[in-house]
Coordinates of N, CA and C in Angstrom, one line a residue:
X1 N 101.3 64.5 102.8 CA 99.8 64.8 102.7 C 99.6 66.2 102.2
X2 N 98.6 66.0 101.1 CA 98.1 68.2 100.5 C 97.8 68.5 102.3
X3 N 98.0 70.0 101.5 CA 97.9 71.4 102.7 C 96.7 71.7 102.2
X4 N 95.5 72.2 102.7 CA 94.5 72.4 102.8 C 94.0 74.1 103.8
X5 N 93.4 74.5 103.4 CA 92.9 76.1 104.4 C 91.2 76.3 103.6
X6 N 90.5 75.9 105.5 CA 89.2 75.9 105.2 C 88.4 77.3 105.7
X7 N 87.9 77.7 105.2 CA 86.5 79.0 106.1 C 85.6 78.7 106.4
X8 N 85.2 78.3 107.3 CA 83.5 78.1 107.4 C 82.6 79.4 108.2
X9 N 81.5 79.9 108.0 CA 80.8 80.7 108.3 C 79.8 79.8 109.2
X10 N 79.5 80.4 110.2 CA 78.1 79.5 110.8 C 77.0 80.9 111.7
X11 N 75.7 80.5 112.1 CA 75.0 81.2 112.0 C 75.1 81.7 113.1
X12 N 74.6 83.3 112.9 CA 74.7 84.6 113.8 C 74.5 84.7 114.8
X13 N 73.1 83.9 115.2 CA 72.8 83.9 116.6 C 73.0 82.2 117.6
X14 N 74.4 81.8 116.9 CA 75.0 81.1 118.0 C 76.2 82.0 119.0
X15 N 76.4 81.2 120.3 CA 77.0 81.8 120.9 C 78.6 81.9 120.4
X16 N 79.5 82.7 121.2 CA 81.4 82.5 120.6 C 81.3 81.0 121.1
X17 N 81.3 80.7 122.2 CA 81.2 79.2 122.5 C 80.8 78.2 121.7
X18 N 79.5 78.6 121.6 CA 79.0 77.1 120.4 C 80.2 77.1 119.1
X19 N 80.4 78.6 118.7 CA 80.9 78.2 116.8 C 82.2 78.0 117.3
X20 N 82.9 78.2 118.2 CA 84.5 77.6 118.7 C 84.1 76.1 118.8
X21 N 83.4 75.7 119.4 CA 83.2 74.1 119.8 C 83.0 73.6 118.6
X22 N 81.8 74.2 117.2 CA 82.2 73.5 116.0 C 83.5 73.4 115.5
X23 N 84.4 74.7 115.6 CA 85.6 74.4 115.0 C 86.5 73.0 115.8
X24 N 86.4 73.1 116.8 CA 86.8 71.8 117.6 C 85.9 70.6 116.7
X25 N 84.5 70.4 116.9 CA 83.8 69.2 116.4 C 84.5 69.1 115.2
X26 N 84.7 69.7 114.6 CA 85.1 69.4 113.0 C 86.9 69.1 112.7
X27 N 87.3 69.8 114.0 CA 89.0 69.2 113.8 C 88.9 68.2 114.6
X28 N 88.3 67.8 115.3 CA 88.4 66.2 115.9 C 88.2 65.4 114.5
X29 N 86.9 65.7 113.8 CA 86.7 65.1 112.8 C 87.7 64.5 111.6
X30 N 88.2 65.5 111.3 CA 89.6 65.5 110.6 C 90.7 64.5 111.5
X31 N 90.7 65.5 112.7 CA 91.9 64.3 113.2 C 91.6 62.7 113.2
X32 N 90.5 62.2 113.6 CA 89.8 60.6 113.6 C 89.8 60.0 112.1
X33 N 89.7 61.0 111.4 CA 90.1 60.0 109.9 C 91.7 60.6 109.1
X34 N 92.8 60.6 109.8 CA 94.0 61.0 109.8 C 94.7 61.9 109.3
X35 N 93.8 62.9 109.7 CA 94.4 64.0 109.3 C 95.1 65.1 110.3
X36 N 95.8 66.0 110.3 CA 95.8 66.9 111.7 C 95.8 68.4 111.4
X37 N 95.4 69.1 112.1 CA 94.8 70.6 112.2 C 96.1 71.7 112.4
X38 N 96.6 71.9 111.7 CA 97.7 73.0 111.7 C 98.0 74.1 112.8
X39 N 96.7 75.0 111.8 CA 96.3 76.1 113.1 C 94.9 76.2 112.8
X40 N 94.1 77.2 113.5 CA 92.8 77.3 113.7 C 92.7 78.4 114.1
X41 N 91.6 79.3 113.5 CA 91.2 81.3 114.0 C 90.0 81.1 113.9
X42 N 89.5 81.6 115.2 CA 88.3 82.2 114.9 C 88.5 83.6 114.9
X43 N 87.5 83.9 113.9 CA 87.8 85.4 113.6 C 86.5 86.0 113.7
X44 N 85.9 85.8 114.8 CA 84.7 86.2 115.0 C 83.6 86.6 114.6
X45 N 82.5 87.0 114.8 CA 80.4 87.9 113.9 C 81.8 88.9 112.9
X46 N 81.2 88.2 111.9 CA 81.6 89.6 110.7 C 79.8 89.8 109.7
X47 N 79.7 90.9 109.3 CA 79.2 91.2 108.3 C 79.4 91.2 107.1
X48 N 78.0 90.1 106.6 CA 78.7 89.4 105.0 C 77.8 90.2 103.9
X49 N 78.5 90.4 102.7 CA 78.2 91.0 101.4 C 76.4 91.0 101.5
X50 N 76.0 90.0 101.5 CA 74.5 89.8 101.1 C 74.1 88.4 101.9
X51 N 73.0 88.6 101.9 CA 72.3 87.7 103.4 C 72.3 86.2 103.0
X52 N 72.5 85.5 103.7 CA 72.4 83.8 103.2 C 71.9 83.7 104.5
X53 N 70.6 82.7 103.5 CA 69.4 82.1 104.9 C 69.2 82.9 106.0
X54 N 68.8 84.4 105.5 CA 67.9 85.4 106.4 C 69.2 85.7 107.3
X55 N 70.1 86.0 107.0 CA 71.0 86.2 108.1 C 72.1 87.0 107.3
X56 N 72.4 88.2 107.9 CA 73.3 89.4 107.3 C 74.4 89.1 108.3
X57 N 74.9 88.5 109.0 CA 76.1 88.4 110.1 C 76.3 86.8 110.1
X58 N 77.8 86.2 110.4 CA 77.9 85.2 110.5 C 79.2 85.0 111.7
X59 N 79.4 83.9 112.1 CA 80.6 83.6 113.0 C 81.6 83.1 111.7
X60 N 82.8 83.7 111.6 CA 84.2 83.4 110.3 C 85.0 82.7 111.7
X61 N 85.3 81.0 110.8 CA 86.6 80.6 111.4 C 87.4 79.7 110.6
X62 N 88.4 79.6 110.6 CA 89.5 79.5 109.5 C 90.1 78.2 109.9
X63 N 90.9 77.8 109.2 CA 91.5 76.2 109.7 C 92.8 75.4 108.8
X64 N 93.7 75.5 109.2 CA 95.4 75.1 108.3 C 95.3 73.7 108.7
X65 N 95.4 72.9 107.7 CA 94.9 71.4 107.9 C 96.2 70.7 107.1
X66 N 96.7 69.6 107.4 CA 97.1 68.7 106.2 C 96.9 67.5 106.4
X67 N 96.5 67.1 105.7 CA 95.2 65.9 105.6 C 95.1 65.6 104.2
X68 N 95.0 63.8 104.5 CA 94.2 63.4 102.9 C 93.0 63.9 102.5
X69 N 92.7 63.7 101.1 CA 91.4 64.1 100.9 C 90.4 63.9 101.6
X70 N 90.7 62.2 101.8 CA 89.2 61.6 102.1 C 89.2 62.4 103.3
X71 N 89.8 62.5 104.5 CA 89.3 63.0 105.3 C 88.5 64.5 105.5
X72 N 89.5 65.1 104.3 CA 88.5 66.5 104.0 C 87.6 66.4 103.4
X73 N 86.9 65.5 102.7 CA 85.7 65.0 102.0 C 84.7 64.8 103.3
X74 N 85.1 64.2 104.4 CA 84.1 63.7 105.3 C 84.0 65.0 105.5
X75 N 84.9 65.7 106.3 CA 84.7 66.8 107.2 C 83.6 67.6 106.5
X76 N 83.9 68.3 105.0 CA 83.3 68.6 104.3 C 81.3 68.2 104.2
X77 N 81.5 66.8 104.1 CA 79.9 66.3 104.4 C 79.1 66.9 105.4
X78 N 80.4 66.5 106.2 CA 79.7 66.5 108.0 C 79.3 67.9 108.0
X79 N 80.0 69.3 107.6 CA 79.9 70.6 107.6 C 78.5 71.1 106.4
X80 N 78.2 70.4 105.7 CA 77.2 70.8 104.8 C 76.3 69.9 105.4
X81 N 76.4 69.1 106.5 CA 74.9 68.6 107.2 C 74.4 69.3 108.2
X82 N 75.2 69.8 108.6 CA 75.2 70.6 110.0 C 74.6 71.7 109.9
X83 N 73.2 71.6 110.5 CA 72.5 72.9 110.6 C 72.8 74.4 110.9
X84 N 73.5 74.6 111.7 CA 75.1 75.9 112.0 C 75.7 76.2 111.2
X85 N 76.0 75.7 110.3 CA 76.9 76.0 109.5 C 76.3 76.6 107.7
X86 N 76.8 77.8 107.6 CA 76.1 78.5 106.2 C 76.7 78.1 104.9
X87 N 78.2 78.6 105.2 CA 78.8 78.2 104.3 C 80.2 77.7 104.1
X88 N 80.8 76.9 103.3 CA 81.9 76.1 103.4 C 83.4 76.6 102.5
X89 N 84.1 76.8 103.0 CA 85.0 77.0 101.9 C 86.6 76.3 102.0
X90 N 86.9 75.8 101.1 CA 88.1 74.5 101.2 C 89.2 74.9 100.0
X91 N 90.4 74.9 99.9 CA 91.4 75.5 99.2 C 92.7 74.7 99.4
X92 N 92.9 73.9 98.4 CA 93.9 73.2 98.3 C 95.7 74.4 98.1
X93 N 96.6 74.7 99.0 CA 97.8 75.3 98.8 C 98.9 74.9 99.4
X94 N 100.1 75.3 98.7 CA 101.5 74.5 98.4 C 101.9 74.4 99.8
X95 N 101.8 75.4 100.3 CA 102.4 75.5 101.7 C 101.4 76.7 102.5
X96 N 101.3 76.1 104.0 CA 100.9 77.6 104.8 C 102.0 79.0 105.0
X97 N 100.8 79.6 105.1 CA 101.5 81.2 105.1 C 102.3 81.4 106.8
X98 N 103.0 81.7 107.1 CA 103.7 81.9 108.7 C 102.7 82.5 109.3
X99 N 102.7 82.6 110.6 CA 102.1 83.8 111.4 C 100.8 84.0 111.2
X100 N 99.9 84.5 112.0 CA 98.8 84.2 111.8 C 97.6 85.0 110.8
X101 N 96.8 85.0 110.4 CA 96.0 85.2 108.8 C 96.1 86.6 108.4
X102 N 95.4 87.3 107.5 CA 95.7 88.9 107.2 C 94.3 89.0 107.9
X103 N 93.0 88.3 108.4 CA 92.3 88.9 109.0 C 92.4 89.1 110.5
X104 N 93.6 88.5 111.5 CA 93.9 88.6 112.5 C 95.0 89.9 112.5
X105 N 95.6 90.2 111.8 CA 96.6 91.4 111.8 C 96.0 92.3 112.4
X106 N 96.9 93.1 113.1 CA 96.2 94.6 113.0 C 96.1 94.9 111.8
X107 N 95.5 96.6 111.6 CA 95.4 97.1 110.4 C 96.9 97.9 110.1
X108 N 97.6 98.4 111.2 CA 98.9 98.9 110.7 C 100.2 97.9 110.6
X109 N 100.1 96.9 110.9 CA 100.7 95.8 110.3 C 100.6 95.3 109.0
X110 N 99.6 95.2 108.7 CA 99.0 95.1 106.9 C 99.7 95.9 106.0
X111 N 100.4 97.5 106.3 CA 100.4 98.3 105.3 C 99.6 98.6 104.0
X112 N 98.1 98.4 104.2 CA 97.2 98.5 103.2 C 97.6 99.2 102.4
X113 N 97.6 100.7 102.4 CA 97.5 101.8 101.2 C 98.7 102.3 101.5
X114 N 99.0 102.6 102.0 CA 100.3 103.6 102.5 C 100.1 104.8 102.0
X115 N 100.8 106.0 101.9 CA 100.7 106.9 101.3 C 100.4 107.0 100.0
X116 N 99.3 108.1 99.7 CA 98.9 108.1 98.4 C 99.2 109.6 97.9
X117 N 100.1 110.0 98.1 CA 100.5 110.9 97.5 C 99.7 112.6 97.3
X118 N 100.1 113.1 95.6 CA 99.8 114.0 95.4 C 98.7 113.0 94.7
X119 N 97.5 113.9 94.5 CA 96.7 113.6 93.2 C 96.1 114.4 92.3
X120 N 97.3 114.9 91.9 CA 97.1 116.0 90.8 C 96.9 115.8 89.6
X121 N 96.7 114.5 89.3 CA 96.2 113.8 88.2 C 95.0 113.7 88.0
X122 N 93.9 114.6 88.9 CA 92.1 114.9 88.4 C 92.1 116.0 88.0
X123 N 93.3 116.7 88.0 CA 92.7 118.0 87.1 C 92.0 118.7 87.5
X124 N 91.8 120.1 87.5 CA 90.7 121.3 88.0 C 89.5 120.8 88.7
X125 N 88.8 120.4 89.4 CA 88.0 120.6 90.0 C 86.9 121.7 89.8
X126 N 85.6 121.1 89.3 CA 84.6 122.2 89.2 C 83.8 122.6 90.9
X127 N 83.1 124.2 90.9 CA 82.8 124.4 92.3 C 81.2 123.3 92.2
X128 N 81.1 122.9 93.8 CA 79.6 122.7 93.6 C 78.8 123.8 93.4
X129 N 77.3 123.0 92.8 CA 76.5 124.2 93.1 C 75.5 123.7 94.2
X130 N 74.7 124.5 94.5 CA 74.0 124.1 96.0 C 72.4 124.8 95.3

């Protein structure tokens, strides 16, 4: 069966409980039309780029599925009827990644930037003036 990895956002002022219990409603969903739920994160209220439906914060939770379409097709429906839920996002890939997402990492686990050296490559510096 394809590998699948979904995000869904759902709205701000539900509780941790309510948007965990969606993530449950919706992998039951999946599971009842034969598919099964890999892993699952919630990754808790994040603040998003620009507001969707009056709302600047959302609940992010993630979901490693492998499953036929059809059943990601339902789920999918079921998730764009559902008044909680803002927005959808579904991504067909070859295989899941190990271990758990890059938004559960710490940050010194990531090795974001690492050292950035000298940057003697801007050249003189003018003073401010005030």
């Amino acid at each position: 069966m394809p590998l699948y990895e979904h995000v869904m956002i759902a709205r701000q002022d539900l509780s941790n409980a309510q948007a965990e219990g969606l993530v449950e409603h919706f992998s039951t969903v999946l599971t009842d039309n034969g598919g099964k739920v890999v892993d699952s994160e919630y990754w808790g209220v994040k603040t998003m780029a620009y507001k969707i439906n009056k709302n600047r914060k959302g609940h992010y939770a993630f979901l490693k599925t492998d499953a036929p379409s059809a059943a990601v097709q339902e789920m999918e429906r079921l998730m764009a009827l559902h008044d909680d839920v803002m927005r959808i996002l579904t991504i067909k890939v070859d295989e899941h990644a190990e271990g758990p997402s890059v938004q559960m990492q710490k940050r010194d686990e990531r090795g974001d930037r690492g050292d950035r050296g000298d940057r003697g490559d801007r050249g003189e510096r003018r003073e401010r003036r005030n």
